[in-house]
Tab-separated table of C-alpha atoms in Angstrom:
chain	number	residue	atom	x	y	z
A	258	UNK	CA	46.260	-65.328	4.384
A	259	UNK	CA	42.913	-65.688	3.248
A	260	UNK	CA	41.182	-63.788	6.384
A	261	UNK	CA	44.146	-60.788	6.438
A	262	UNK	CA	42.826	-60.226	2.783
A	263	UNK	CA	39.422	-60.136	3.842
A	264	UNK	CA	40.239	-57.663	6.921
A	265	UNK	CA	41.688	-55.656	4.718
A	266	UNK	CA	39.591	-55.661	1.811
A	267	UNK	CA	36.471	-54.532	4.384
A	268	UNK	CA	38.451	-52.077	6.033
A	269	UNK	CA	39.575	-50.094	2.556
A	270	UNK	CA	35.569	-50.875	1.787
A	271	UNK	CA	34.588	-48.967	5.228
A	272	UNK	CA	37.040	-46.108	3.976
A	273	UNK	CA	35.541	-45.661	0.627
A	274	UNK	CA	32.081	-45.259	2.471
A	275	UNK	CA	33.507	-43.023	5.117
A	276	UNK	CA	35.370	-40.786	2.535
A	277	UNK	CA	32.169	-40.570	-0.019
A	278	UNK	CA	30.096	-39.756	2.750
A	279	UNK	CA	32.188	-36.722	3.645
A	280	UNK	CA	32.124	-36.011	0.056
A	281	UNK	CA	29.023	-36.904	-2.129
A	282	UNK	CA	25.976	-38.334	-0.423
A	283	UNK	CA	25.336	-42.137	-0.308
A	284	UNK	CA	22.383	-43.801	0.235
A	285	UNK	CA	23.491	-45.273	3.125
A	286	UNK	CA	24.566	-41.662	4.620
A	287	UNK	CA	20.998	-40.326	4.106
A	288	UNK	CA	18.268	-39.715	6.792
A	289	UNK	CA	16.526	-42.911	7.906
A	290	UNK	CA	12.497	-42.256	6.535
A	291	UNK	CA	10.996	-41.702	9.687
A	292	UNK	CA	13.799	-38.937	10.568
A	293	UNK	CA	13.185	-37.431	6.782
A	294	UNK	CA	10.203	-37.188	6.724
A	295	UNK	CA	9.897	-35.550	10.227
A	296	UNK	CA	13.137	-33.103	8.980
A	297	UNK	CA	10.901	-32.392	5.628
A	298	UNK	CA	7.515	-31.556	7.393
A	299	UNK	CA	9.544	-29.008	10.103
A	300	UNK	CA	11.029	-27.377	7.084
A	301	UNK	CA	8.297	-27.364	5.356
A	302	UNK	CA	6.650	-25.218	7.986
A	303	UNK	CA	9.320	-22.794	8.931
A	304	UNK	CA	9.156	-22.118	4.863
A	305	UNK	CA	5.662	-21.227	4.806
A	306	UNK	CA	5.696	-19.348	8.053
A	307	UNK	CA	8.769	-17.382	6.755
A	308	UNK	CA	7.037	-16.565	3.225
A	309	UNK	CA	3.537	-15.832	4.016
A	310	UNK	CA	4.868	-13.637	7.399
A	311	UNK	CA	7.323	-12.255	5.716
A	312	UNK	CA	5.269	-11.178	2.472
A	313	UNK	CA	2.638	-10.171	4.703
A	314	UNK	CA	4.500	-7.713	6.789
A	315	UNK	CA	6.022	-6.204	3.619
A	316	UNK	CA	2.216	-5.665	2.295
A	317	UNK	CA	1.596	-4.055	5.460
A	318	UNK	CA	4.560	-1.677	5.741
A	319	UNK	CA	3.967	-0.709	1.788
A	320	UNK	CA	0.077	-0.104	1.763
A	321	UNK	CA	-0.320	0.509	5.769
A	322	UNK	CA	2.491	2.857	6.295
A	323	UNK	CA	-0.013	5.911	7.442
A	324	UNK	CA	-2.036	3.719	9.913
A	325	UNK	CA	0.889	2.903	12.515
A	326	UNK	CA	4.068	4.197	13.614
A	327	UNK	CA	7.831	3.376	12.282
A	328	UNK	CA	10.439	5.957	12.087
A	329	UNK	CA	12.980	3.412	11.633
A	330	UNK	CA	11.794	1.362	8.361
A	331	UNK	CA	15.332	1.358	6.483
A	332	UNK	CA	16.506	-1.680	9.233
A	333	UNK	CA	13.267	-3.213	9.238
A	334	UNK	CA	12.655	-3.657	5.446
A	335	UNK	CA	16.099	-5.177	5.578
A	336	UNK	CA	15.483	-7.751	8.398
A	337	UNK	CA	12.716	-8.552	6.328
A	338	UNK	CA	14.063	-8.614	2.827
A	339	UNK	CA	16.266	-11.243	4.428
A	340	UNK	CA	13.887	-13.444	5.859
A	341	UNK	CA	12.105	-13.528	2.982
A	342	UNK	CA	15.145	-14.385	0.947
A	343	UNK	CA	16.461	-17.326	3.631
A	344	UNK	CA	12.406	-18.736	3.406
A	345	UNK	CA	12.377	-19.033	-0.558
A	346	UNK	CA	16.094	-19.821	-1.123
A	347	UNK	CA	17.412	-21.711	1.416
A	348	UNK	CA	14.817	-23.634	3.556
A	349	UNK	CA	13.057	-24.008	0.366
A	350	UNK	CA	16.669	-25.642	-1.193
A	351	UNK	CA	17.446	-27.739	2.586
A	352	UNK	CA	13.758	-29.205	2.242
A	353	UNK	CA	14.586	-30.175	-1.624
A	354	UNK	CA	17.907	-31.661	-0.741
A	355	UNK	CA	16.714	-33.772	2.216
A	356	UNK	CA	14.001	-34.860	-0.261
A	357	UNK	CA	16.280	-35.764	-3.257
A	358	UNK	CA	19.401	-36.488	-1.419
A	359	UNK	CA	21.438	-33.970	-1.733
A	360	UNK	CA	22.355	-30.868	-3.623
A	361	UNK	CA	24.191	-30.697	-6.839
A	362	UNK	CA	26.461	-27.705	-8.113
A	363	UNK	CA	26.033	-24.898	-8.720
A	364	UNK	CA	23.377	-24.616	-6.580
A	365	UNK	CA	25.182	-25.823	-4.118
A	366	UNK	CA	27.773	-23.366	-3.716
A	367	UNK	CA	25.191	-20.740	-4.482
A	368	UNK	CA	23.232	-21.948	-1.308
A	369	UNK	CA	26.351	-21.585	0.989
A	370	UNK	CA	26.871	-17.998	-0.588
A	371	UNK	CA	23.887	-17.046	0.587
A	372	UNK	CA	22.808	-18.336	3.771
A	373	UNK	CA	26.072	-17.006	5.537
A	374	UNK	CA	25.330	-13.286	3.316
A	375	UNK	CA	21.607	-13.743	5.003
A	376	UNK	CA	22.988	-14.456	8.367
A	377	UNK	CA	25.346	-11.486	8.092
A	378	UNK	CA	22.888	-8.981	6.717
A	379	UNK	CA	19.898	-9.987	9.951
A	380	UNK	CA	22.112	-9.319	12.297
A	381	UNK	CA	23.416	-5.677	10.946
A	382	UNK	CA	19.953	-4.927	10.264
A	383	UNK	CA	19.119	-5.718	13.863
A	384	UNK	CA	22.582	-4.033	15.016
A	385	UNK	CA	21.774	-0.579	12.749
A	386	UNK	CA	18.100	-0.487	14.439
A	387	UNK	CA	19.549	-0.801	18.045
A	388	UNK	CA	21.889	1.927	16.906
A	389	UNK	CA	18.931	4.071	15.517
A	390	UNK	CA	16.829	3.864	18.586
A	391	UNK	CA	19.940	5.143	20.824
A	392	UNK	CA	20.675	8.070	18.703
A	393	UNK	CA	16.591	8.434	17.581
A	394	UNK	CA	14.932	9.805	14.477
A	395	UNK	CA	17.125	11.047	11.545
A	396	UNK	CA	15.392	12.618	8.137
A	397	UNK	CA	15.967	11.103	4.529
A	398	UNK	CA	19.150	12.919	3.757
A	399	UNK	CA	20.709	13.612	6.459
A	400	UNK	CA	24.301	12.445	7.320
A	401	UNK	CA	23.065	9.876	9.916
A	402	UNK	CA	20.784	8.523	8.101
A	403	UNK	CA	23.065	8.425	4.750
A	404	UNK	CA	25.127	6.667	7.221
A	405	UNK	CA	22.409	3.851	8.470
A	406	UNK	CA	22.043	3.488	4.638
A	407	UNK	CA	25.959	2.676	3.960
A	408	UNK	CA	25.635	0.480	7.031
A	409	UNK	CA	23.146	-1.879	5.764
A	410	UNK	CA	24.424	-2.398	2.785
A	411	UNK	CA	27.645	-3.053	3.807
A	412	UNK	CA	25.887	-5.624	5.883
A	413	UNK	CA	24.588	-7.456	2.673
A	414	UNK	CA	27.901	-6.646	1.237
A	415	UNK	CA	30.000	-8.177	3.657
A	416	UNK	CA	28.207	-11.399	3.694
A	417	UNK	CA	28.282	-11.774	0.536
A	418	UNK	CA	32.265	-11.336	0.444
A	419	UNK	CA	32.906	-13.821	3.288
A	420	UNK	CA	30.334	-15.837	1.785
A	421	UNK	CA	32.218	-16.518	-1.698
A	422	UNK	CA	35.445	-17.423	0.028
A	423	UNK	CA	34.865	-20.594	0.387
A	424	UNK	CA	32.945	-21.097	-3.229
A	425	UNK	CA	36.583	-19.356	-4.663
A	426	UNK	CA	38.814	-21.733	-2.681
A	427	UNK	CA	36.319	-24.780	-3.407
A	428	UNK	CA	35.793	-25.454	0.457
A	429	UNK	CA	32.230	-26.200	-0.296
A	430	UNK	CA	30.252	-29.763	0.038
A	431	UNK	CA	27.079	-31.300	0.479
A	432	UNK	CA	26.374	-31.592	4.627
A	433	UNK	CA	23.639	-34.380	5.234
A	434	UNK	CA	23.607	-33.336	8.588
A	435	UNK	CA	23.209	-29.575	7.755
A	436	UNK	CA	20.592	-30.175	4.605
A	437	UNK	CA	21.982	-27.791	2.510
A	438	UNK	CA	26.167	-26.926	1.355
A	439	UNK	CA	28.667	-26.013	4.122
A	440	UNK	CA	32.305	-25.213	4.477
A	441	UNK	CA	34.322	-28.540	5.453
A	442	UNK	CA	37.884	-28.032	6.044
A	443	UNK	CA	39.932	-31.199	4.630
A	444	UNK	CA	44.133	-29.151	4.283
A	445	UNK	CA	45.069	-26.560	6.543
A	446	UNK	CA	43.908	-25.910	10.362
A	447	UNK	CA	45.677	-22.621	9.748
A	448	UNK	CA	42.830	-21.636	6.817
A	449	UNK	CA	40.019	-22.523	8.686
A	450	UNK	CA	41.137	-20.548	12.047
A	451	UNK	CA	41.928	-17.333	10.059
A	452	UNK	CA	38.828	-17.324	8.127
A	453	UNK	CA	36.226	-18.107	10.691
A	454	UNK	CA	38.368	-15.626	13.096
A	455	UNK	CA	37.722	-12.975	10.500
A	456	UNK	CA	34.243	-13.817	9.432
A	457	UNK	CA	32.841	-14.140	13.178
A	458	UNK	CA	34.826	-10.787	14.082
A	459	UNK	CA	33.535	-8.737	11.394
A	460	UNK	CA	30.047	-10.331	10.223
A	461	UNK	CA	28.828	-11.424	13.749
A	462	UNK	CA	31.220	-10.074	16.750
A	463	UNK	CA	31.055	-6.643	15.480
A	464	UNK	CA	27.373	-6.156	15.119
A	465	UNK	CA	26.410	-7.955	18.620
A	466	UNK	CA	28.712	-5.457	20.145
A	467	UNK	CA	26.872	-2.476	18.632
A	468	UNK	CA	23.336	-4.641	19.735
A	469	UNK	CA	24.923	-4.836	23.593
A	470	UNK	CA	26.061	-1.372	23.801
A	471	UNK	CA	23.249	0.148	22.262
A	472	UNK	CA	20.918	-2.062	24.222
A	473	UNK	CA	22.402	-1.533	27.682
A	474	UNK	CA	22.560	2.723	26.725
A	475	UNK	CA	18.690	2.485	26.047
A	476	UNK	CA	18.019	0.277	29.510
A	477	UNK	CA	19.995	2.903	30.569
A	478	UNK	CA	17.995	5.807	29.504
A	479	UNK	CA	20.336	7.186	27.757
A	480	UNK	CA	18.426	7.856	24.634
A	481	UNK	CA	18.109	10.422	22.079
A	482	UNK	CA	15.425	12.820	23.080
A	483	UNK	CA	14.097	12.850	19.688
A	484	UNK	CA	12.853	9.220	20.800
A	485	UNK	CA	10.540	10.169	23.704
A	486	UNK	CA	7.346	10.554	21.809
A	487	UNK	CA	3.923	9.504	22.747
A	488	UNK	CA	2.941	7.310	19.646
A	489	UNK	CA	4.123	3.658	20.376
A	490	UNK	CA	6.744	2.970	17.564
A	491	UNK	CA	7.126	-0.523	15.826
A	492	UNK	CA	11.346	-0.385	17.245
A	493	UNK	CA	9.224	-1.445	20.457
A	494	UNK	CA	9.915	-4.645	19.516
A	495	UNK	CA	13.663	-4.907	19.097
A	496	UNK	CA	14.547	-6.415	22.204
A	497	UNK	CA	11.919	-9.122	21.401
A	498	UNK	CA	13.925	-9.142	18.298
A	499	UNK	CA	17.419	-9.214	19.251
A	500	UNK	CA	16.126	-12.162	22.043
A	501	UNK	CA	14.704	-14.367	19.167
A	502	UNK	CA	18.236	-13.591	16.722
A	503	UNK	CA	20.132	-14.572	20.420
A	504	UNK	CA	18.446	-17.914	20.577
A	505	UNK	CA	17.799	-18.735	16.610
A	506	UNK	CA	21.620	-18.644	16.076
A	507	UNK	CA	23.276	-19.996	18.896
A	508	UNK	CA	23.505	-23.831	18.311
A	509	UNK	CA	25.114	-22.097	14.854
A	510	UNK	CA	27.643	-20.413	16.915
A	511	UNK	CA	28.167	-23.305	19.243
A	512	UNK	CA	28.857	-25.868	16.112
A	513	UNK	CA	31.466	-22.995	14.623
A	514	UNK	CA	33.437	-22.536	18.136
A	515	UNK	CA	33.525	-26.188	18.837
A	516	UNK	CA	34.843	-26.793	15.343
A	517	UNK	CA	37.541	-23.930	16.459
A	518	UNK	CA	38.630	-26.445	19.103
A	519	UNK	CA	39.134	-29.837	16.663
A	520	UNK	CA	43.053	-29.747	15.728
A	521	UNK	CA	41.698	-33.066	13.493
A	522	UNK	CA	39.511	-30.696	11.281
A	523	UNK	CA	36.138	-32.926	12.112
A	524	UNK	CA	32.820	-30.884	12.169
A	525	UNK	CA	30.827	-30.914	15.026
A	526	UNK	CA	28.196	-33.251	16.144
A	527	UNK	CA	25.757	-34.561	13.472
A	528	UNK	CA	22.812	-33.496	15.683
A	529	UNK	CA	24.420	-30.294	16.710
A	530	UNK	CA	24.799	-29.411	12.802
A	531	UNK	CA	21.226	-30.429	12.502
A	532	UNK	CA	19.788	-28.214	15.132
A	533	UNK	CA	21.478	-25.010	14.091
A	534	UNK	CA	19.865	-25.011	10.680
A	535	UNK	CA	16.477	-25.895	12.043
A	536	UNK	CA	16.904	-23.070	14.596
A	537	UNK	CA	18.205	-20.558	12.210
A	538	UNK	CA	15.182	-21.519	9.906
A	539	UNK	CA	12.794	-20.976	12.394
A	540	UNK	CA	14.175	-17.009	13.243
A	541	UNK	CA	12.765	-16.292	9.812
A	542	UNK	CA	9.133	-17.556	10.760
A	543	UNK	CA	9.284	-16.039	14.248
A	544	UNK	CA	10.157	-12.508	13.419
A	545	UNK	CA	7.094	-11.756	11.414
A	546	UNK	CA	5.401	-13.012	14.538
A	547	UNK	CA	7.216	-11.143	16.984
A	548	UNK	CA	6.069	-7.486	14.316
A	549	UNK	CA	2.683	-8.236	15.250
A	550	UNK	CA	2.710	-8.361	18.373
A	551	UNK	CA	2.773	-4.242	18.030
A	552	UNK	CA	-0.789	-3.539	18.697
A	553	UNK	CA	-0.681	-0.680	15.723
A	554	UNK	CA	1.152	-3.022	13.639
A	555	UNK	CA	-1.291	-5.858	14.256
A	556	UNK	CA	-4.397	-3.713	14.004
A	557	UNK	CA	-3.107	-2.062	10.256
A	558	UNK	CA	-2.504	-5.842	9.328
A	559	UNK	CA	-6.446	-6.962	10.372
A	560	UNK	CA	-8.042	-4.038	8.735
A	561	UNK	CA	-5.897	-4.169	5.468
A	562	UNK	CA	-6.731	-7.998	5.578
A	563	UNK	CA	-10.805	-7.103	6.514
A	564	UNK	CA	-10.912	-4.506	4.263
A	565	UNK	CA	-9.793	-6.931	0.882
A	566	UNK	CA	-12.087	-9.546	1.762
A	567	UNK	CA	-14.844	-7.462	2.981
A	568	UNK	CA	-17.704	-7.181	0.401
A	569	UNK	CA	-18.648	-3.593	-1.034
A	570	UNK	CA	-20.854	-1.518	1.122
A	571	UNK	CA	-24.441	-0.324	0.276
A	572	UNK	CA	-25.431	3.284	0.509
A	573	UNK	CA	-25.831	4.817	3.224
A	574	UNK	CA	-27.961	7.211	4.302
A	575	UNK	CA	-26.044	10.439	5.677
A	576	UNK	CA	-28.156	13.346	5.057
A	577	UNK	CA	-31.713	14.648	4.101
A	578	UNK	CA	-31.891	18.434	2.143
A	579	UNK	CA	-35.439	19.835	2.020
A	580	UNK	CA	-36.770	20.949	-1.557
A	581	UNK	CA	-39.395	23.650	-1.773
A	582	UNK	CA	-42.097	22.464	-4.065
């Protein structure tokens, strides 16, 4: 009688655990030191890669704008404004979780909001330049580009709609595995299928169709003709762009699709979980990289920085005039 008592008792113990550490963080649940401290220094990286690139290339497309070539600077200030934004938010708030344990509310759901309206609005920025580059230059006020400009704000928009679903319908908690607030689906299999159906097919289906067709058109050479000029635009770089988006955000999509496939609601693997934030963090460092690798890009960068930290000049010499005494 004794021992069924103490079965028992352990087993409703080991459920307690189990169901906190779905729930609220434990310190048993939390990253063993070497792990967290590993995690923390990675993060800690892909922050200040994605703020100092990120701030950088916005200097440099401000203050350089005459010195190289970008006719299509509505998509990339977006792509930009968004890594920035992931880089100080939310790698900034996964490294302070992992850190302190976990994330407490409202920043939590605040977190979630965001990194889904961030991952939404990269990917239309990247989809709307695509688009641009098939169908080429269009002037401030015209109805394409009016158009571009409804585009990529419905990008942000639309994130930040599917994003606050789950903060309305309080589907948000703490993910250890994650570092930051996800969605965890506890009721209805139905719920989770018809959201994540709707928020892949709309935030992230939609656009990568536009980035394929447009992509495959341009291989193609089926471009506008208003694109065939001889100065090397910055949009060289999309497909090095699209390539590092492809690769950033796939463990992401693999962790939603297996998810898709769980009838028992359970997330997918704790390491899988772990390498899609890491990788999605890291598409925010990269991308500033990936900008200058544009020689004119690159070049405007170097003599803006050069030309700050270069001392003032003395007078020179340029020219004698003859007086008649």
């Amino acid at each position: 009688m004794h021992q069924s008592l103490h079965v028992k008792f352990e087993l409703d113990i080991k459920d307690e655990v189990t169901e906190l550490c779905n729930g609220t963080v434990l310190m048993e649940c939390l990253w063993p030191e070497p792990e967290k401290w590993v995690l923390a220094a990675v993060l800690g990286l892909e922050m200040i890669m994605g703020v100092v690139g990120n701030c950088f290339v916005l200097l440099v497309k401000v203050m350089c704008r005459g010195q190289f070539c970008c006719h299509y600077w509505l998509p990339f200030i977006s792509l930009t404004l968004s890594d920035l934004g992931c880089s100080l938010l939310i790698i900034s708030g996964s490294l302070l979780a992992i850190l302190t344990g976990g994330q407490s509310s409202p920043w939590c759901e605040v977190v979630s909001l965001l990194k889904f309206a961030f991952i939404t609005s990269s990917i239309g920025s990247i989809a709307i330049l695509c688009v641009q580059r098939l169908i080429g230059r269009a002037s401030t006020g015209s109805p394409i580009f009016v158009v571009m400009v409804t585009a990529c704000s419905a990008s942000w928009v639309t994130g930040v709609v599917f994003g606050s679903v789950p903060v309305v319908y309080a589907w948000i908690r703490y993910d250890n595995a994650e570092m930051l607030c996800a969605v965890f689906w506890e009721s209805s299999y139905s719920d989770m299928l018809v959201y994540i159906l709707c928020a892949f097919s709309i935030c992230i289906f939609l656009p990568f169709l536009l980035i394929c067709f447009s992509s495959l058109l341009n291989a193609a050479g089926c471009c506008s003709r208003g694109n065939s000029d001889d100065e090397a635009d910055l949009s060289e770089v999309t497909p090095l762009l699209v390539a590092s988006y492809m690769l950033c955000y796939t463990p992401f999509v693999m962790s939603e699709l297996i998810l898709l496939g769980r009838l028992d609601l359970s997330p997918a693997p704790q390491w899988l979980r772990t390498v899609s934030s890491v990788m999605s963090y890291l598409d925010c460092g990269l991308n500033p990289l990936i900008y200058c690798s544009h020689q004119d890009f690159r070049e405007a960068g170097l003599a803006l920085l050069w030309t700050n930290k270069r001392p003032p000049s003395e007078p020179v010499l340029t020219a004698i005039t003859k007086h008649e005494l």
